Amino acid sequence: MYFAALLARTEDGWEASDTELDDVETLSDLTDLARDASPDEDTVLVFIEQEDAWFGVVRVDGEDDPRIFVSDATAAARSSYGEILLTDELLGREPGAEDTIAALEELVGLDGSEDGDPDTTPDKNTDTDTDTDDGFDADAVPAGPLGDTRILADLGLPEAELLMLRTDALAEIADALGAAEVLETVR
């Protein structure tokens, strides 16, 4: 079960709205959605939570690049919404690295033979492969929290407290920001 909401900071306090992420395919789409929630270019927080598995916070301040925090990158990588947040930059990869790797693997098979050359390598036991059936490479995403751990520090939630959050994290974040009642109205 997923929950997604926007919290927009205004001169009157925080305003919350629940949001559907069905049409969101990229971080740019998510950032645009956040910017649309605040015509005055105030701070907007996007909360995404998969019950008891992971949560993510995207912070958009006007036209600045979005800041991202994900509580458990490995769990988020198994989620279509989490994959939106786990950008190449956040993972420390060159942009487009996966496309480059896929193209190279197509030119030179994983067995080392070039296209057209017969495969002369013995079959390998696939149980030792790090890729799972869904294409997720466990080595490609670090376990645990990932991103800007100080994303909410200036809003009242210090880095150490953010890193300790586990269950019902979004309610605790909203409470620290003074927006618990507002967030509860859209939950």
PDB file of C-alpha atoms in Angstrom:
ATOM      1  CA  MET A   1       0.000   0.000   0.000  1.00  0.00           C
ATOM      2  CA  TYR A   2       1.380   3.371  -1.037  1.00  0.00           C
ATOM      3  CA  PHE A   3       0.631   6.847   0.232  1.00  0.00           C
ATOM      4  CA  ALA A   4       1.721  10.013  -1.538  1.00  0.00           C
ATOM      5  CA  ALA A   5       1.111  13.604  -0.504  1.00  0.00           C
ATOM      6  CA  LEU A   6       2.342  17.113  -1.152  1.00  0.00           C
ATOM      7  CA  LEU A   7       3.021  19.597   1.638  1.00  0.00           C
ATOM      8  CA  ALA A   8       3.371  23.155   0.367  1.00  0.00           C
ATOM      9  CA  ARG A   9       4.714  25.821   2.679  1.00  0.00           C
ATOM     10  CA  THR A  10       2.818  29.093   2.473  1.00  0.00           C
ATOM     11  CA  GLU A  11       2.869  32.312   4.466  1.00  0.00           C
ATOM     12  CA  ASP A  12      -0.147  30.918   6.366  1.00  0.00           C
ATOM     13  CA  GLY A  13       1.568  27.610   7.204  1.00  0.00           C
ATOM     14  CA  TRP A  14       1.568  24.216   5.514  1.00  0.00           C
ATOM     15  CA  GLU A  15      -1.085  23.100   3.021  1.00  0.00           C
ATOM     16  CA  ALA A  16      -1.451  19.417   2.233  1.00  0.00           C
ATOM     17  CA  SER A  17      -2.907  17.585  -0.710  1.00  0.00           C
ATOM     18  CA  ASP A  18      -2.900  13.926  -1.537  1.00  0.00           C
ATOM     19  CA  THR A  19      -1.606  13.134  -4.957  1.00  0.00           C
ATOM     20  CA  GLU A  20      -1.804  10.366  -7.488  1.00  0.00           C
ATOM     21  CA  LEU A  21       1.467   9.297  -9.019  1.00  0.00           C
ATOM     22  CA  ASP A  22      -0.038   7.298 -11.882  1.00  0.00           C
ATOM     23  CA  ASP A  23       1.092   9.842 -14.500  1.00  0.00           C
ATOM     24  CA  VAL A  24       4.488  10.443 -12.883  1.00  0.00           C
ATOM     25  CA  GLU A  25       7.240   8.531 -14.671  1.00  0.00           C
ATOM     26  CA  THR A  26      10.371  10.553 -13.883  1.00  0.00           C
ATOM     27  CA  LEU A  27      11.819  12.794 -11.210  1.00  0.00           C
ATOM     28  CA  SER A  28      11.199  15.729 -13.559  1.00  0.00           C
ATOM     29  CA  ASP A  29       7.483  14.869 -13.641  1.00  0.00           C
ATOM     30  CA  LEU A  30       7.431  14.706  -9.847  1.00  0.00           C
ATOM     31  CA  THR A  31       9.305  18.011  -9.560  1.00  0.00           C
ATOM     32  CA  ASP A  32       6.858  19.689 -11.945  1.00  0.00           C
ATOM     33  CA  LEU A  33       3.955  18.366  -9.878  1.00  0.00           C
ATOM     34  CA  ALA A  34       5.531  19.857  -6.748  1.00  0.00           C
ATOM     35  CA  ARG A  35       6.186  23.215  -8.403  1.00  0.00           C
ATOM     36  CA  ASP A  36       2.573  23.377  -9.587  1.00  0.00           C
ATOM     37  CA  ALA A  37       1.469  23.045  -5.941  1.00  0.00           C
ATOM     38  CA  SER A  38       3.210  26.312  -5.010  1.00  0.00           C
ATOM     39  CA  PRO A  39       2.695  29.234  -7.390  1.00  0.00           C
ATOM     40  CA  ASP A  40       4.827  31.463  -5.123  1.00  0.00           C
ATOM     41  CA  GLU A  41       7.836  29.125  -5.438  1.00  0.00           C
ATOM     42  CA  ASP A  42       7.747  28.277  -1.739  1.00  0.00           C
ATOM     43  CA  THR A  43       9.093  25.017  -0.355  1.00  0.00           C
ATOM     44  CA  VAL A  44       7.120  21.923  -1.356  1.00  0.00           C
ATOM     45  CA  LEU A  45       7.696  18.475   0.103  1.00  0.00           C
ATOM     46  CA  VAL A  46       6.579  15.342  -1.696  1.00  0.00           C
ATOM     47  CA  PHE A  47       6.066  12.357   0.595  1.00  0.00           C
ATOM     48  CA  ILE A  48       5.943   8.821  -0.747  1.00  0.00           C
ATOM     49  CA  GLU A  49       5.553   5.898   1.607  1.00  0.00           C
ATOM     50  CA  GLN A  50       5.226   2.171   1.096  1.00  0.00           C
ATOM     51  CA  GLU A  51       3.773   0.834   4.301  1.00  0.00           C
ATOM     52  CA  ASP A  52       6.459  -0.632   6.593  1.00  0.00           C
ATOM     53  CA  ALA A  53       9.015  -0.885   3.762  1.00  0.00           C
ATOM     54  CA  TRP A  54      10.394   2.553   2.883  1.00  0.00           C
ATOM     55  CA  PHE A  55       9.597   6.234   2.577  1.00  0.00           C
ATOM     56  CA  GLY A  56      10.950   9.029   0.457  1.00  0.00           C
ATOM     57  CA  VAL A  57      10.946  12.804   0.698  1.00  0.00           C
ATOM     58  CA  VAL A  58      11.554  15.109  -2.239  1.00  0.00           C
ATOM     59  CA  ARG A  59      12.065  18.764  -1.436  1.00  0.00           C
ATOM     60  CA  VAL A  60      11.551  21.401  -4.103  1.00  0.00           C
ATOM     61  CA  ASP A  61      12.494  24.998  -3.322  1.00  0.00           C
ATOM     62  CA  GLY A  62      11.449  27.216  -6.231  1.00  0.00           C
ATOM     63  CA  GLU A  63      13.571  26.550  -9.300  1.00  0.00           C
ATOM     64  CA  ASP A  64      16.390  24.823  -7.367  1.00  0.00           C
ATOM     65  CA  ASP A  65      17.186  21.207  -8.150  1.00  0.00           C
ATOM     66  CA  PRO A  66      15.111  18.803  -6.065  1.00  0.00           C
ATOM     67  CA  ARG A  67      16.661  17.303  -2.950  1.00  0.00           C
ATOM     68  CA  ILE A  68      15.890  13.658  -2.215  1.00  0.00           C
ATOM     69  CA  PHE A  69      16.006  11.356   0.790  1.00  0.00           C
ATOM     70  CA  VAL A  70      15.039   7.661   0.688  1.00  0.00           C
ATOM     71  CA  SER A  71      14.884   5.677   3.937  1.00  0.00           C
ATOM     72  CA  ASP A  72      15.819   2.310   2.374  1.00  0.00           C
ATOM     73  CA  ALA A  73      17.240   2.410  -1.138  1.00  0.00           C
ATOM     74  CA  THR A  74      17.157  -1.362  -1.616  1.00  0.00           C
ATOM     75  CA  ALA A  75      13.452  -1.568  -0.772  1.00  0.00           C
ATOM     76  CA  ALA A  76      12.682   1.513  -2.873  1.00  0.00           C
ATOM     77  CA  ALA A  77      14.484   0.005  -5.879  1.00  0.00           C
ATOM     78  CA  ARG A  78      11.899  -2.783  -5.908  1.00  0.00           C
ATOM     79  CA  SER A  79       9.111  -0.226  -6.261  1.00  0.00           C
ATOM     80  CA  SER A  80       8.081   1.656  -9.385  1.00  0.00           C
ATOM     81  CA  TYR A  81       7.658   4.809  -7.283  1.00  0.00           C
ATOM     82  CA  GLY A  82      10.993   4.267  -5.590  1.00  0.00           C
ATOM     83  CA  GLU A  83      12.723   3.922  -8.941  1.00  0.00           C
ATOM     84  CA  ILE A  84      11.598   7.483  -9.741  1.00  0.00           C
ATOM     85  CA  LEU A  85      13.591   8.754  -6.759  1.00  0.00           C
ATOM     86  CA  LEU A  86      16.691   6.609  -7.280  1.00  0.00           C
ATOM     87  CA  THR A  87      18.303   8.692  -9.994  1.00  0.00           C
ATOM     88  CA  ASP A  88      21.744   8.037 -11.439  1.00  0.00           C
ATOM     89  CA  GLU A  89      23.025  11.095  -9.580  1.00  0.00           C
ATOM     90  CA  LEU A  90      21.638   9.883  -6.251  1.00  0.00           C
ATOM     91  CA  LEU A  91      23.200   6.461  -6.821  1.00  0.00           C
ATOM     92  CA  GLY A  92      26.545   8.009  -7.778  1.00  0.00           C
ATOM     93  CA  ARG A  93      26.449   6.781 -11.370  1.00  0.00           C
ATOM     94  CA  GLU A  94      27.105   8.647 -14.574  1.00  0.00           C
ATOM     95  CA  PRO A  95      23.802   9.745 -16.158  1.00  0.00           C
ATOM     96  CA  GLY A  96      22.757   7.168 -18.734  1.00  0.00           C
ATOM     97  CA  ALA A  97      25.245   4.609 -17.399  1.00  0.00           C
ATOM     98  CA  GLU A  98      22.661   1.820 -17.486  1.00  0.00           C
ATOM     99  CA  ASP A  99      21.919   2.539 -21.163  1.00  0.00           C
ATOM    100  CA  THR A 100      25.635   2.488 -21.989  1.00  0.00           C
ATOM    101  CA  ILE A 101      26.159  -0.774 -20.115  1.00  0.00           C
ATOM    102  CA  ALA A 102      23.168  -2.388 -21.856  1.00  0.00           C
ATOM    103  CA  ALA A 103      24.470  -1.293 -25.259  1.00  0.00           C
ATOM    104  CA  LEU A 104      27.926  -2.682 -24.513  1.00  0.00           C
ATOM    105  CA  GLU A 105      26.480  -5.965 -23.259  1.00  0.00           C
ATOM    106  CA  GLU A 106      24.536  -6.240 -26.493  1.00  0.00           C
ATOM    107  CA  LEU A 107      27.712  -5.752 -28.576  1.00  0.00           C
ATOM    108  CA  VAL A 108      29.809  -8.099 -26.474  1.00  0.00           C
ATOM    109  CA  GLY A 109      27.899 -10.917 -24.812  1.00  0.00           C
ATOM    110  CA  LEU A 110      28.285 -11.424 -21.106  1.00  0.00           C
ATOM    111  CA  ASP A 111      30.292 -14.515 -21.981  1.00  0.00           C
ATOM    112  CA  GLY A 112      32.932 -12.343 -23.691  1.00  0.00           C
ATOM    113  CA  SER A 113      32.132 -13.423 -27.233  1.00  0.00           C
ATOM    114  CA  GLU A 114      31.349 -10.839 -29.870  1.00  0.00           C
ATOM    115  CA  ASP A 115      28.107 -10.908 -31.861  1.00  0.00           C
ATOM    116  CA  GLY A 116      28.185 -13.766 -34.314  1.00  0.00           C
ATOM    117  CA  ASP A 117      30.844 -15.752 -32.437  1.00  0.00           C
ATOM    118  CA  PRO A 118      29.656 -19.051 -31.051  1.00  0.00           C
ATOM    119  CA  ASP A 119      29.277 -19.240 -27.295  1.00  0.00           C
ATOM    120  CA  THR A 120      31.910 -21.696 -26.124  1.00  0.00           C
ATOM    121  CA  THR A 121      31.714 -20.972 -22.392  1.00  0.00           C
ATOM    122  CA  PRO A 122      30.248 -23.603 -20.110  1.00  0.00           C
ATOM    123  CA  ASP A 123      26.837 -22.988 -18.605  1.00  0.00           C
ATOM    124  CA  LYS A 124      27.008 -21.188 -15.308  1.00  0.00           C
ATOM    125  CA  ASN A 125      24.890 -21.784 -12.257  1.00  0.00           C
ATOM    126  CA  THR A 126      22.418 -18.881 -12.253  1.00  0.00           C
ATOM    127  CA  ASP A 127      21.895 -19.183  -8.492  1.00  0.00           C
ATOM    128  CA  THR A 128      25.084 -17.172  -7.919  1.00  0.00           C
ATOM    129  CA  ASP A 129      23.975 -14.350 -10.180  1.00  0.00           C
ATOM    130  CA  THR A 130      23.190 -11.079  -8.357  1.00  0.00           C
ATOM    131  CA  ASP A 131      20.307 -10.204 -10.694  1.00  0.00           C
ATOM    132  CA  THR A 132      16.872 -11.259  -9.525  1.00  0.00           C
ATOM    133  CA  ASP A 133      14.007 -12.293 -11.775  1.00  0.00           C
ATOM    134  CA  ASP A 134      12.690  -8.716 -11.887  1.00  0.00           C
ATOM    135  CA  GLY A 135      15.978  -7.348 -13.269  1.00  0.00           C
ATOM    136  CA  PHE A 136      16.992  -5.743  -9.962  1.00  0.00           C
ATOM    137  CA  ASP A 137      20.721  -5.878  -9.346  1.00  0.00           C
ATOM    138  CA  ALA A 138      21.323  -6.010  -5.601  1.00  0.00           C
ATOM    139  CA  ASP A 139      24.871  -4.689  -6.041  1.00  0.00           C
ATOM    140  CA  ALA A 140      23.711  -1.581  -7.918  1.00  0.00           C
ATOM    141  CA  VAL A 141      21.787  -0.005  -5.018  1.00  0.00           C
ATOM    142  CA  PRO A 142      23.236   0.435  -1.543  1.00  0.00           C
ATOM    143  CA  ALA A 143      21.270  -0.879   1.412  1.00  0.00           C
ATOM    144  CA  GLY A 144      19.823   1.600   3.887  1.00  0.00           C
ATOM    145  CA  PRO A 145      19.201   5.338   3.706  1.00  0.00           C
ATOM    146  CA  LEU A 146      20.309   7.284   0.673  1.00  0.00           C
ATOM    147  CA  GLY A 147      20.294  10.930  -0.279  1.00  0.00           C
ATOM    148  CA  ASP A 148      20.251  14.262   1.518  1.00  0.00           C
ATOM    149  CA  THR A 149      19.977  13.455   5.223  1.00  0.00           C
ATOM    150  CA  ARG A 150      19.781  17.175   6.057  1.00  0.00           C
ATOM    151  CA  ILE A 151      16.785  17.694   3.768  1.00  0.00           C
ATOM    152  CA  LEU A 152      14.504  18.720   6.660  1.00  0.00           C
ATOM    153  CA  ALA A 153      17.033  20.041   9.193  1.00  0.00           C
ATOM    154  CA  ASP A 154      16.156  23.706   8.650  1.00  0.00           C
ATOM    155  CA  LEU A 155      12.444  22.852   8.941  1.00  0.00           C
ATOM    156  CA  GLY A 156      12.717  21.261  12.387  1.00  0.00           C
ATOM    157  CA  LEU A 157      13.783  17.651  11.820  1.00  0.00           C
ATOM    158  CA  PRO A 158      17.512  17.113  12.448  1.00  0.00           C
ATOM    159  CA  GLU A 159      19.501  14.582  10.452  1.00  0.00           C
ATOM    160  CA  ALA A 160      19.856  12.146  13.380  1.00  0.00           C
ATOM    161  CA  GLU A 161      16.095  12.031  13.950  1.00  0.00           C
ATOM    162  CA  LEU A 162      15.366  11.518  10.249  1.00  0.00           C
ATOM    163  CA  LEU A 163      17.728   8.549  10.154  1.00  0.00           C
ATOM    164  CA  MET A 164      16.007   6.938  13.167  1.00  0.00           C
ATOM    165  CA  LEU A 165      12.502   6.984  11.635  1.00  0.00           C
ATOM    166  CA  ARG A 166      11.058   3.616  10.698  1.00  0.00           C
ATOM    167  CA  THR A 167       7.287   3.075  10.851  1.00  0.00           C
ATOM    168  CA  ASP A 168       4.739   5.836  10.428  1.00  0.00           C
ATOM    169  CA  ALA A 169       7.631   8.079   9.453  1.00  0.00           C
ATOM    170  CA  LEU A 170       5.575  10.593   7.491  1.00  0.00           C
ATOM    171  CA  ALA A 171       3.368  11.327  10.492  1.00  0.00           C
ATOM    172  CA  GLU A 172       6.463  11.909  12.626  1.00  0.00           C
ATOM    173  CA  ILE A 173       7.985  14.168   9.973  1.00  0.00           C
ATOM    174  CA  ALA A 174       4.765  16.169   9.670  1.00  0.00           C
ATOM    175  CA  ASP A 175       4.621  16.472  13.460  1.00  0.00           C
ATOM    176  CA  ALA A 176       8.181  17.847  13.565  1.00  0.00           C
ATOM    177  CA  LEU A 177       7.269  20.367  10.845  1.00  0.00           C
ATOM    178  CA  GLY A 178       4.098  21.444  12.646  1.00  0.00           C
ATOM    179  CA  ALA A 179       1.960  20.017   9.859  1.00  0.00           C
ATOM    180  CA  ALA A 180       0.557  16.846  11.448  1.00  0.00           C
ATOM    181  CA  GLU A 181      -3.071  17.995  11.422  1.00  0.00           C
ATOM    182  CA  VAL A 182      -2.820  19.191   7.832  1.00  0.00           C
ATOM    183  CA  LEU A 183      -1.286  15.916   6.630  1.00  0.00           C
ATOM    184  CA  GLU A 184      -3.876  13.889   8.544  1.00  0.00           C
ATOM    185  CA  THR A 185      -6.672  15.544   6.534  1.00  0.00           C
ATOM    186  CA  VAL A 186      -5.400  13.929   3.319  1.00  0.00           C
ATOM    187  CA  ARG A 187      -4.480  10.547   4.755  1.00  0.00           C
TER     188      ARG A 187
END
